[in-house]
């Protein structure tokens, strides 16, 4: 069986360092591993509209931002199909048919949906499209016969719901859809990065993100004002590294060669942490080190982004071509789905013959 990846992001903002360590970096590695037959990366604008129906401009503006971020981290349109969800209308049609296989109660029990309803303060005014987006996500995945969905822990309930729909479909209509597996971030390659304010994660609404498109000055300012240990007031004070965002970032980004290059007086991160814990090491020194390290990751991404920014027409062309490729694949699956569900009336000669015989015989 072919190995096929599908994954994506909602275009509600530019992508940040949290996305990079949590998913983008891994995607590029998977892309370049050569182990997958096909890779589809989707900008989920239709899903973004399920809770932004009153703000289509936000979604519209961010499609190009997300596409630029994708290209600048190394997603390569010659290896991965980059496309826009709404430009593949077959996905909507699949969603409609799958929705007969899921109960409202089951959707309301989905932990991700529950948490998001809380977060958005929908109360009892939940848009129907929002409640049912796990069904649409099942369409996204199955349309491409994806075997592998690289995604975060928060997407587990989505994948479980998808597997249920796939199994129910195949049971009723015969083996048609492929059951996907989630590929969770592995700890060495993907990390959950806290916000610059030390809160659990980077989030646009909290304003605690370092964006992949931030310039060097913005990165400096953000790192210099990062949350550390509030009790580490004077340089001599002993400091805590647990819950100290600067050290969490160093855990994610620093490598032995960075110490050789920028801080040769420390052998490695443990030595730096020990000094911080003992006291006598100031935040500014550690932050300056972090800035240099982050720049090693961010500078090439930024440079690549600037190149693509000079060719916006080309980026839209990539999305258009990708959407055409994606649509052709989804159309094939939709045909199979409709045939399995017996809604292929005009393509089924046997059906027409059967009905014709029935009435001919009736008249005899
Ligand atoms: N739900 C994902 C997010 O919040 C985006 C998404 C839409 C997705 N369809 C998908 C992810 C299918 C994986 C597979 O960003």
mmCIF file of C-alpha atoms and ligand atoms in Angstrom:
data_model
loop_
_atom_site.group_PDB
_atom_site.id
_atom_site.type_symbol
_atom_site.label_atom_id
_atom_site.label_comp_id
_atom_site.label_asym_id
_atom_site.label_seq_id
_atom_site.Cartn_x
_atom_site.Cartn_y
_atom_site.Cartn_z
ATOM 1 C CA UNK A 1 0.000 0.000 0.000
ATOM 2 C CA UNK A 2 1.201 3.507 -0.776
ATOM 3 C CA UNK A 3 2.326 5.687 2.083
ATOM 4 C CA UNK A 4 0.463 8.961 1.915
ATOM 5 C CA UNK A 5 0.613 11.972 4.218
ATOM 6 C CA UNK A 6 -2.048 14.596 4.662
ATOM 7 C CA UNK A 7 -1.863 17.394 7.164
ATOM 8 C CA UNK A 8 -2.547 21.096 7.330
ATOM 9 C CA UNK A 9 -3.114 24.315 9.210
ATOM 10 C CA UNK A 10 -5.900 26.826 9.558
ATOM 11 C CA UNK A 11 -4.937 30.141 8.004
ATOM 12 C CA UNK A 12 -5.782 32.383 10.936
ATOM 13 C CA UNK A 13 -2.339 33.915 11.384
ATOM 14 C CA UNK A 14 1.302 33.729 10.447
ATOM 15 C CA UNK A 15 3.140 30.628 11.649
ATOM 16 C CA UNK A 16 5.497 30.898 14.593
ATOM 17 C CA UNK A 17 8.416 29.146 16.223
ATOM 18 C CA UNK A 18 5.970 26.910 18.114
ATOM 19 C CA UNK A 19 4.640 25.623 14.783
ATOM 20 C CA UNK A 20 8.198 25.187 13.582
ATOM 21 C CA UNK A 21 9.436 22.953 16.411
ATOM 22 C CA UNK A 22 6.027 21.301 16.874
ATOM 23 C CA UNK A 23 5.283 20.325 13.285
ATOM 24 C CA UNK A 24 6.884 22.162 10.356
ATOM 25 C CA UNK A 25 10.422 20.932 10.924
ATOM 26 C CA UNK A 26 9.183 17.335 11.067
ATOM 27 C CA UNK A 27 7.105 17.777 7.912
ATOM 28 C CA UNK A 28 10.140 18.912 5.987
ATOM 29 C CA UNK A 29 12.115 15.924 7.289
ATOM 30 C CA UNK A 30 9.313 13.556 6.272
ATOM 31 C CA UNK A 31 9.132 15.237 2.877
ATOM 32 C CA UNK A 32 12.857 14.845 2.311
ATOM 33 C CA UNK A 33 13.063 11.301 3.703
ATOM 34 C CA UNK A 34 11.760 9.943 0.405
ATOM 35 C CA UNK A 35 9.723 7.398 2.367
ATOM 36 C CA UNK A 36 6.328 8.689 1.313
ATOM 37 C CA UNK A 37 4.666 8.204 -2.040
ATOM 38 C CA UNK A 38 2.625 11.376 -1.780
ATOM 39 C CA UNK A 39 2.453 14.315 0.601
ATOM 40 C CA UNK A 40 -0.477 16.729 0.746
ATOM 41 C CA UNK A 41 -0.227 19.897 2.818
ATOM 42 C CA UNK A 42 -3.503 21.742 3.093
ATOM 43 C CA UNK A 43 -4.332 25.308 4.038
ATOM 44 C CA UNK A 44 -7.609 24.671 5.859
ATOM 45 C CA UNK A 45 -9.504 27.850 5.018
ATOM 46 C CA UNK A 46 -12.944 26.202 5.081
ATOM 47 C CA UNK A 47 -12.223 24.881 8.543
ATOM 48 C CA UNK A 48 -10.973 28.307 9.642
ATOM 49 C CA UNK A 49 -14.311 29.736 8.526
ATOM 50 C CA UNK A 50 -16.217 27.420 10.870
ATOM 51 C CA UNK A 51 -15.428 29.821 13.697
ATOM 52 C CA UNK A 52 -14.543 32.912 11.657
ATOM 53 C CA UNK A 53 -17.632 33.167 9.502
ATOM 54 C CA UNK A 54 -17.907 36.857 10.366
ATOM 55 C CA UNK A 55 -14.288 37.551 9.480
ATOM 56 C CA UNK A 56 -13.548 36.142 6.031
ATOM 57 C CA UNK A 57 -10.951 38.842 5.407
ATOM 58 C CA UNK A 58 -8.741 37.416 8.153
ATOM 59 C CA UNK A 59 -8.778 34.010 6.495
ATOM 60 C CA UNK A 60 -8.241 35.499 3.036
ATOM 61 C CA UNK A 61 -5.228 37.550 4.151
ATOM 62 C CA UNK A 62 -3.568 34.673 5.954
ATOM 63 C CA UNK A 63 -3.595 32.125 3.157
ATOM 64 C CA UNK A 64 -0.589 33.758 1.508
ATOM 65 C CA UNK A 65 1.141 34.187 4.894
ATOM 66 C CA UNK A 66 0.865 30.493 5.666
ATOM 67 C CA UNK A 67 1.957 29.592 2.128
ATOM 68 C CA UNK A 68 5.030 31.847 2.476
ATOM 69 C CA UNK A 69 5.827 30.266 5.834
ATOM 70 C CA UNK A 70 5.522 26.782 4.311
ATOM 71 C CA UNK A 71 7.845 27.603 1.442
ATOM 72 C CA UNK A 72 10.353 29.406 3.625
ATOM 73 C CA UNK A 73 10.843 26.459 5.999
ATOM 74 C CA UNK A 74 11.548 24.144 3.084
ATOM 75 C CA UNK A 75 8.256 22.582 2.051
ATOM 76 C CA UNK A 76 8.953 22.044 -1.606
ATOM 77 C CA UNK A 77 6.121 22.178 -4.133
ATOM 78 C CA UNK A 78 7.963 19.711 -6.363
ATOM 79 C CA UNK A 79 7.837 17.131 -3.543
ATOM 80 C CA UNK A 80 4.679 18.065 -1.617
ATOM 81 C CA UNK A 81 1.306 19.157 -2.947
ATOM 82 C CA UNK A 82 0.427 22.458 -1.283
ATOM 83 C CA UNK A 83 -3.241 23.340 -1.704
ATOM 84 C CA UNK A 84 -6.232 25.270 -0.411
ATOM 85 C CA UNK A 85 -9.084 23.296 1.150
ATOM 86 C CA UNK A 86 -11.994 25.275 -0.311
ATOM 87 C CA UNK A 87 -10.568 24.933 -3.819
ATOM 88 C CA UNK A 88 -11.307 21.212 -3.619
ATOM 89 C CA UNK A 89 -15.124 21.187 -3.477
ATOM 90 C CA UNK A 90 -15.181 17.365 -3.429
ATOM 91 C CA UNK A 91 -14.226 17.666 0.240
ATOM 92 C CA UNK A 92 -17.517 19.389 0.990
ATOM 93 C CA UNK A 93 -19.491 16.735 -0.822
ATOM 94 C CA UNK A 94 -17.751 13.952 1.094
ATOM 95 C CA UNK A 95 -18.455 15.792 4.346
ATOM 96 C CA UNK A 96 -22.171 15.795 3.601
ATOM 97 C CA UNK A 97 -22.330 12.042 3.011
ATOM 98 C CA UNK A 98 -20.139 11.205 6.006
ATOM 99 C CA UNK A 99 -22.330 13.315 8.273
ATOM 100 C CA UNK A 100 -24.987 10.584 8.145
ATOM 101 C CA UNK A 101 -22.565 8.234 9.861
ATOM 102 C CA UNK A 102 -21.992 10.329 12.993
ATOM 103 C CA UNK A 103 -24.381 11.220 15.786
ATOM 104 C CA UNK A 104 -24.660 14.678 17.297
ATOM 105 C CA UNK A 105 -23.992 13.152 20.705
ATOM 106 C CA UNK A 106 -20.698 11.752 19.430
ATOM 107 C CA UNK A 107 -19.649 15.129 18.038
ATOM 108 C CA UNK A 108 -20.530 16.847 21.297
ATOM 109 C CA UNK A 109 -18.366 14.350 23.177
ATOM 110 C CA UNK A 110 -15.266 15.051 21.067
ATOM 111 C CA UNK A 111 -12.782 16.415 23.654
ATOM 112 C CA UNK A 112 -11.052 18.774 21.204
ATOM 113 C CA UNK A 113 -14.368 20.253 20.119
ATOM 114 C CA UNK A 114 -15.501 20.526 23.747
ATOM 115 C CA UNK A 115 -12.354 22.401 24.722
ATOM 116 C CA UNK A 116 -12.577 24.695 21.705
ATOM 117 C CA UNK A 117 -16.233 25.504 22.409
ATOM 118 C CA UNK A 118 -15.231 26.523 25.937
ATOM 119 C CA UNK A 119 -12.282 28.550 24.703
ATOM 120 C CA UNK A 120 -14.385 30.433 22.180
ATOM 121 C CA UNK A 121 -17.215 30.994 24.634
ATOM 122 C CA UNK A 122 -19.839 29.687 22.220
ATOM 123 C CA UNK A 123 -22.083 28.584 25.107
ATOM 124 C CA UNK A 124 -25.088 26.999 23.442
ATOM 125 C CA UNK A 125 -24.682 29.084 20.269
ATOM 126 C CA UNK A 126 -22.364 26.660 18.529
ATOM 127 C CA UNK A 127 -22.241 27.056 14.756
ATOM 128 C CA UNK A 128 -23.366 23.745 13.237
ATOM 129 C CA UNK A 129 -20.360 23.873 10.917
ATOM 130 C CA UNK A 130 -18.027 24.159 13.867
ATOM 131 C CA UNK A 131 -19.519 21.191 15.681
ATOM 132 C CA UNK A 132 -19.217 19.110 12.543
ATOM 133 C CA UNK A 133 -15.712 20.075 11.505
ATOM 134 C CA UNK A 134 -14.359 16.684 12.628
ATOM 135 C CA UNK A 135 -16.472 15.245 9.799
ATOM 136 C CA UNK A 136 -14.967 17.681 7.343
ATOM 137 C CA UNK A 137 -11.528 16.774 8.652
ATOM 138 C CA UNK A 138 -12.359 13.126 7.962
ATOM 139 C CA UNK A 139 -13.163 14.124 4.403
ATOM 140 C CA UNK A 140 -9.791 15.932 4.135
ATOM 141 C CA UNK A 141 -7.929 12.853 5.262
ATOM 142 C CA UNK A 142 -9.846 10.156 3.404
ATOM 143 C CA UNK A 143 -10.120 12.048 0.119
ATOM 144 C CA UNK A 144 -6.381 11.562 -0.319
ATOM 145 C CA UNK A 145 -6.386 8.016 1.109
ATOM 146 C CA UNK A 146 -3.906 9.286 3.665
ATOM 147 C CA UNK A 147 -2.252 6.595 5.744
ATOM 148 C CA UNK A 148 -0.376 9.007 7.974
ATOM 149 C CA UNK A 149 -1.489 12.250 9.577
ATOM 150 C CA UNK A 150 1.335 14.059 11.363
ATOM 151 C CA UNK A 151 -0.378 16.172 14.002
ATOM 152 C CA UNK A 152 -0.243 17.213 17.633
ATOM 153 C CA UNK A 153 -1.720 15.455 20.639
ATOM 154 C CA UNK A 154 -4.755 17.765 20.445
ATOM 155 C CA UNK A 155 -5.705 16.142 17.139
ATOM 156 C CA UNK A 156 -5.991 12.619 18.592
ATOM 157 C CA UNK A 157 -9.756 12.831 19.146
ATOM 158 C CA UNK A 158 -10.126 14.023 15.538
ATOM 159 C CA UNK A 159 -8.273 10.998 14.255
ATOM 160 C CA UNK A 160 -10.290 8.653 16.455
ATOM 161 C CA UNK A 161 -13.481 10.123 15.097
ATOM 162 C CA UNK A 162 -12.104 9.786 11.575
ATOM 163 C CA UNK A 163 -11.275 6.114 12.152
ATOM 164 C CA UNK A 164 -14.815 5.507 13.413
ATOM 165 C CA UNK A 165 -16.329 7.089 10.324
ATOM 166 C CA UNK A 166 -14.015 5.123 8.039
ATOM 167 C CA UNK A 167 -14.922 1.847 9.742
ATOM 168 C CA UNK A 168 -18.610 2.585 9.698
ATOM 169 C CA UNK A 169 -18.454 3.548 6.034
ATOM 170 C CA UNK A 170 -16.532 0.413 5.067
ATOM 171 C CA UNK A 171 -18.892 -1.793 7.103
ATOM 172 C CA UNK A 172 -22.006 -0.455 5.478
ATOM 173 C CA UNK A 173 -20.855 0.194 1.926
ATOM 174 C CA UNK A 174 -17.914 -2.174 1.505
ATOM 175 C CA UNK A 175 -14.161 -1.625 1.815
ATOM 176 C CA UNK A 176 -13.599 1.797 0.217
ATOM 177 C CA UNK A 177 -11.832 4.184 2.590
ATOM 178 C CA UNK A 178 -8.353 3.919 4.056
ATOM 179 C CA UNK A 179 -8.017 4.088 7.823
ATOM 180 C CA UNK A 180 -5.327 6.633 8.729
ATOM 181 C CA UNK A 181 -2.926 6.676 11.649
ATOM 182 C CA UNK A 182 -1.875 9.765 13.525
ATOM 183 C CA UNK A 183 1.864 10.415 13.718
ATOM 184 C CA UNK A 184 2.430 12.212 16.997
ATOM 185 C CA UNK A 185 5.418 14.489 17.504
ATOM 186 C CA UNK A 186 8.354 12.470 18.763
ATOM 187 C CA UNK A 187 10.114 14.125 21.626
ATOM 188 C CA UNK A 188 13.531 14.547 20.092
ATOM 189 C CA UNK A 189 12.353 16.163 16.904
ATOM 190 C CA UNK A 190 9.236 18.008 18.039
ATOM 191 C CA UNK A 191 8.756 19.986 21.192
ATOM 192 C CA UNK A 192 5.993 22.005 22.680
ATOM 193 C CA UNK A 193 7.453 25.495 22.982
ATOM 194 C CA UNK A 194 6.061 27.834 25.657
ATOM 195 C CA UNK A 195 5.179 31.422 24.833
ATOM 196 C CA UNK A 196 7.727 34.172 25.444
ATOM 197 C CA UNK A 197 5.663 35.013 28.551
ATOM 198 C CA UNK A 198 6.250 31.509 29.940
ATOM 199 C CA UNK A 199 2.622 30.447 29.330
ATOM 200 C CA UNK A 200 2.107 26.867 28.162
ATOM 201 C CA UNK A 201 2.101 27.623 24.454
ATOM 202 C CA UNK A 202 2.573 30.273 21.828
ATOM 203 C CA UNK A 203 -0.722 31.709 20.793
ATOM 204 C CA UNK A 204 -1.602 34.644 18.635
ATOM 205 C CA UNK A 205 -4.280 35.859 21.011
ATOM 206 C CA UNK A 206 -1.820 35.952 23.917
ATOM 207 C CA UNK A 207 0.708 37.964 21.907
ATOM 208 C CA UNK A 208 3.538 35.716 23.097
ATOM 209 C CA UNK A 209 4.804 34.403 19.763
ATOM 210 C CA UNK A 210 8.034 34.667 17.838
ATOM 211 C CA UNK A 211 6.927 34.511 14.222
ATOM 212 C CA UNK A 212 8.964 32.873 11.484
ATOM 213 C CA UNK A 213 8.600 36.150 9.613
ATOM 214 C CA UNK A 214 9.813 38.383 12.487
ATOM 215 C CA UNK A 215 12.898 40.385 11.589
ATOM 216 C CA UNK A 216 16.094 40.171 13.604
ATOM 217 C CA UNK A 217 15.240 43.254 15.637
ATOM 218 C CA UNK A 218 11.809 41.918 16.606
ATOM 219 C CA UNK A 219 13.332 38.613 17.663
ATOM 220 C CA UNK A 220 15.895 40.449 19.809
ATOM 221 C CA UNK A 221 13.263 42.581 21.504
ATOM 222 C CA UNK A 222 11.030 39.577 22.167
ATOM 223 C CA UNK A 223 13.822 37.464 23.613
ATOM 224 C CA UNK A 224 15.159 40.316 25.767
ATOM 225 C CA UNK A 225 11.711 40.692 27.348
ATOM 226 C CA UNK A 226 11.166 36.959 27.775
ATOM 227 C CA UNK A 227 9.880 35.422 30.961
ATOM 228 C CA UNK A 228 12.638 33.828 33.066
ATOM 229 C CA UNK A 229 12.616 33.213 36.815
ATOM 230 C CA UNK A 230 10.786 36.038 38.588
ATOM 231 C CA UNK A 231 12.855 35.424 41.747
ATOM 232 C CA UNK A 232 16.142 35.766 39.914
ATOM 233 C CA UNK A 233 16.499 39.474 40.461
ATOM 234 C CA UNK A 234 20.199 40.143 40.873
ATOM 235 C CA UNK A 235 22.908 38.333 38.953
ATOM 236 C CA UNK A 236 24.178 36.730 42.181
ATOM 237 C CA UNK A 237 20.765 35.237 43.001
ATOM 238 C CA UNK A 238 20.361 31.522 42.417
ATOM 239 C CA UNK A 239 17.937 30.915 39.530
ATOM 240 C CA UNK A 240 15.455 28.268 38.476
ATOM 241 C CA UNK A 241 15.646 26.669 35.052
ATOM 242 C CA UNK A 242 12.387 24.714 35.339
ATOM 243 C CA UNK A 243 9.527 26.771 33.961
ATOM 244 C CA UNK A 244 12.077 29.319 32.749
ATOM 245 C CA UNK A 245 11.133 29.904 29.120
ATOM 246 C CA UNK A 246 14.662 30.919 28.071
ATOM 247 C CA UNK A 247 16.038 27.572 29.195
ATOM 248 C CA UNK A 248 13.148 25.674 27.605
ATOM 249 C CA UNK A 249 14.049 27.327 24.304
ATOM 250 C CA UNK A 250 17.698 26.424 24.848
ATOM 251 C CA UNK A 251 16.599 22.809 25.432
ATOM 252 C CA UNK A 252 14.889 22.946 22.053
ATOM 253 C CA UNK A 253 17.516 24.766 20.025
ATOM 254 C CA UNK A 254 21.006 24.628 21.533
ATOM 255 C CA UNK A 255 23.579 22.162 20.315
ATOM 256 C CA UNK A 256 27.156 21.498 21.489
ATOM 257 C CA UNK A 257 28.629 23.488 18.589
ATOM 258 C CA UNK A 258 26.734 26.591 19.732
ATOM 259 C CA UNK A 259 28.659 26.500 23.004
ATOM 260 C CA UNK A 260 31.963 26.143 21.196
ATOM 261 C CA UNK A 261 31.072 29.045 18.945
ATOM 262 C CA UNK A 262 29.352 31.531 21.254
ATOM 263 C CA UNK A 263 29.973 30.486 24.873
ATOM 264 C CA UNK A 264 33.211 28.496 24.970
ATOM 265 C CA UNK A 265 33.506 29.007 28.736
ATOM 266 C CA UNK A 266 30.679 26.461 29.167
ATOM 267 C CA UNK A 267 31.030 22.900 28.071
ATOM 268 C CA UNK A 268 27.352 22.365 27.399
ATOM 269 C CA UNK A 269 23.813 23.290 28.424
ATOM 270 C CA UNK A 270 24.066 21.412 31.710
ATOM 271 C CA UNK A 271 27.088 23.491 32.695
ATOM 272 C CA UNK A 272 25.213 26.678 31.835
ATOM 273 C CA UNK A 273 22.170 25.543 33.821
ATOM 274 C CA UNK A 274 24.346 24.648 36.815
ATOM 275 C CA UNK A 275 25.854 28.115 36.863
ATOM 276 C CA UNK A 276 22.408 29.708 36.610
ATOM 277 C CA UNK A 277 21.102 27.579 39.471
ATOM 278 C CA UNK A 278 24.134 28.372 41.641
ATOM 279 C CA UNK A 279 23.790 32.084 41.037
ATOM 280 C CA UNK A 280 26.170 34.493 39.361
ATOM 281 C CA UNK A 281 24.810 34.184 35.845
ATOM 282 C CA UNK A 282 22.630 36.988 34.560
ATOM 283 C CA UNK A 283 19.568 36.635 32.327
ATOM 284 C CA UNK A 284 20.992 39.052 29.760
ATOM 285 C CA UNK A 285 23.947 36.829 28.996
ATOM 286 C CA UNK A 286 21.738 33.771 28.559
ATOM 287 C CA UNK A 287 19.265 35.696 26.423
ATOM 288 C CA UNK A 288 22.006 37.033 24.150
ATOM 289 C CA UNK A 289 23.179 33.467 23.643
ATOM 290 C CA UNK A 290 19.619 32.365 22.840
ATOM 291 C CA UNK A 291 19.245 35.171 20.285
ATOM 292 C CA UNK A 292 22.344 33.991 18.427
ATOM 293 C CA UNK A 293 21.091 30.422 18.370
ATOM 294 C CA UNK A 294 17.583 31.344 17.254
ATOM 295 C CA UNK A 295 19.066 33.413 14.459
ATOM 296 C CA UNK A 296 20.827 30.313 13.116
ATOM 297 C CA UNK A 297 17.389 28.786 12.572
ATOM 298 C CA UNK A 298 15.495 31.932 11.669
ATOM 299 C CA UNK A 299 17.935 33.749 9.372
ATOM 300 C CA UNK A 300 17.801 31.178 6.550
ATOM 301 C CA UNK A 301 13.996 30.915 6.852
ATOM 302 C CA UNK A 302 13.706 34.700 6.701
ATOM 303 C CA UNK A 303 15.999 34.872 3.681
ATOM 304 C CA UNK A 304 13.992 32.218 1.858
ATOM 305 C CA UNK A 305 10.773 34.064 2.736
ATOM 306 C CA UNK A 306 12.124 37.339 1.309
ATOM 307 C CA UNK A 307 12.812 35.546 -1.967
ATOM 308 C CA UNK A 308 9.269 34.211 -2.201
ATOM 309 C CA UNK A 309 7.831 37.574 -1.144
ATOM 310 C CA UNK A 310 9.288 38.942 -4.374
ATOM 311 C CA UNK A 311 7.284 36.366 -6.294
ATOM 312 C CA UNK A 312 3.772 36.410 -4.835
ATOM 313 C CA UNK A 313 2.209 35.572 -8.207
ATOM 314 C CA UNK A 314 4.395 32.471 -8.277
ATOM 315 C CA UNK A 315 3.207 31.469 -4.811
ATOM 316 C CA UNK A 316 -0.439 31.778 -5.827
ATOM 317 C CA UNK A 317 0.382 29.755 -8.926
ATOM 318 C CA UNK A 318 1.860 26.992 -6.728
ATOM 319 C CA UNK A 319 -1.335 26.928 -4.652
ATOM 320 C CA UNK A 320 -3.483 26.888 -7.770
ATOM 321 C CA UNK A 321 -1.541 24.038 -9.382
ATOM 322 C CA UNK A 322 -1.492 22.157 -6.070
ATOM 323 C CA UNK A 323 -5.236 22.594 -5.691
ATOM 324 C CA UNK A 324 -5.774 21.190 -9.187
ATOM 325 C CA UNK A 325 -3.664 18.139 -8.406
ATOM 326 C CA UNK A 326 -5.484 17.702 -5.084
ATOM 327 C CA UNK A 327 -8.864 18.040 -6.742
ATOM 328 C CA UNK A 328 -8.108 15.315 -9.255
ATOM 329 C CA UNK A 329 -7.222 12.911 -6.441
ATOM 330 C CA UNK A 330 -10.256 13.857 -4.347
ATOM 331 C CA UNK A 331 -12.563 13.492 -7.360
ATOM 332 C CA UNK A 332 -11.382 9.918 -7.868
ATOM 333 C CA UNK A 333 -12.126 9.068 -4.223
ATOM 334 C CA UNK A 334 -15.501 10.802 -4.407
ATOM 335 C CA UNK A 335 -16.399 8.618 -7.412
ATOM 336 C CA UNK A 336 -15.504 5.506 -5.457
ATOM 337 C CA UNK A 337 -17.489 6.728 -2.449
ATOM 338 C CA UNK A 338 -20.557 7.475 -4.529
ATOM 339 C CA UNK A 339 -20.341 4.153 -6.326
ATOM 340 C CA UNK A 340 -20.090 2.370 -2.968
ATOM 341 C CA UNK A 341 -23.108 4.347 -1.720
ATOM 342 C CA UNK A 342 -25.011 3.497 -4.884
ATOM 343 C CA UNK A 343 -25.379 7.102 -5.976
ATOM 344 C CA UNK A 344 -23.851 6.616 -9.395
ATOM 345 C CA UNK A 345 -27.158 6.329 -11.316
ATOM 346 C CA UNK A 346 -25.968 7.570 -14.678
ATOM 347 C CA UNK A 347 -22.751 5.509 -14.738
ATOM 348 C CA UNK A 348 -24.458 2.254 -13.863
ATOM 349 C CA UNK A 349 -25.644 0.489 -17.018
ATOM 350 C CA UNK A 350 -26.818 -2.484 -14.970
ATOM 351 C CA UNK A 351 -29.206 -0.265 -13.027
ATOM 352 C CA UNK A 352 -30.723 1.233 -16.153
ATOM 353 C CA UNK A 353 -31.067 -2.198 -17.757
ATOM 354 C CA UNK A 354 -32.673 -3.654 -14.633
ATOM 355 C CA UNK A 355 -35.297 -0.919 -14.483
ATOM 356 C CA UNK A 356 -35.944 -1.104 -18.164
ATOM 357 C CA UNK A 357 -36.494 -4.902 -17.963
ATOM 358 C CA UNK A 358 -38.751 -4.489 -14.944
ATOM 359 C CA UNK A 359 -41.202 -2.267 -16.817
ATOM 360 C CA UNK A 360 -40.969 -4.118 -20.097
ATOM 361 C CA UNK A 361 -41.881 -7.326 -18.287
ATOM 362 C CA UNK A 362 -44.685 -5.567 -16.433
ATOM 363 C CA UNK A 363 -46.316 -4.599 -19.735
ATOM 364 C CA UNK A 364 -46.244 -8.090 -21.186
HETATM 365 N N1 LIG B 1 -7.380 20.947 12.517
HETATM 366 C C1 LIG B 1 -6.099 21.335 12.018
HETATM 367 C C2 LIG B 1 -5.659 22.595 12.785
HETATM 368 O O1 LIG B 1 -6.269 22.976 13.729
HETATM 369 C C3 LIG B 1 -6.116 21.646 10.541
HETATM 370 C C4 LIG B 1 -6.620 20.525 9.694
HETATM 371 C C5 LIG B 1 -7.717 20.517 8.879
HETATM 372 C C6 LIG B 1 -6.042 19.218 9.589
HETATM 373 N N2 LIG B 1 -7.877 19.328 8.281
HETATM 374 C C7 LIG B 1 -6.874 18.505 8.679
HETATM 375 C C8 LIG B 1 -4.928 18.586 10.160
HETATM 376 C C9 LIG B 1 -6.631 17.183 8.367
HETATM 377 C C10 LIG B 1 -4.700 17.262 9.841
HETATM 378 C C11 LIG B 1 -5.536 16.562 8.960
HETATM 379 O O2 LIG B 1 -4.706 23.215 12.428
#
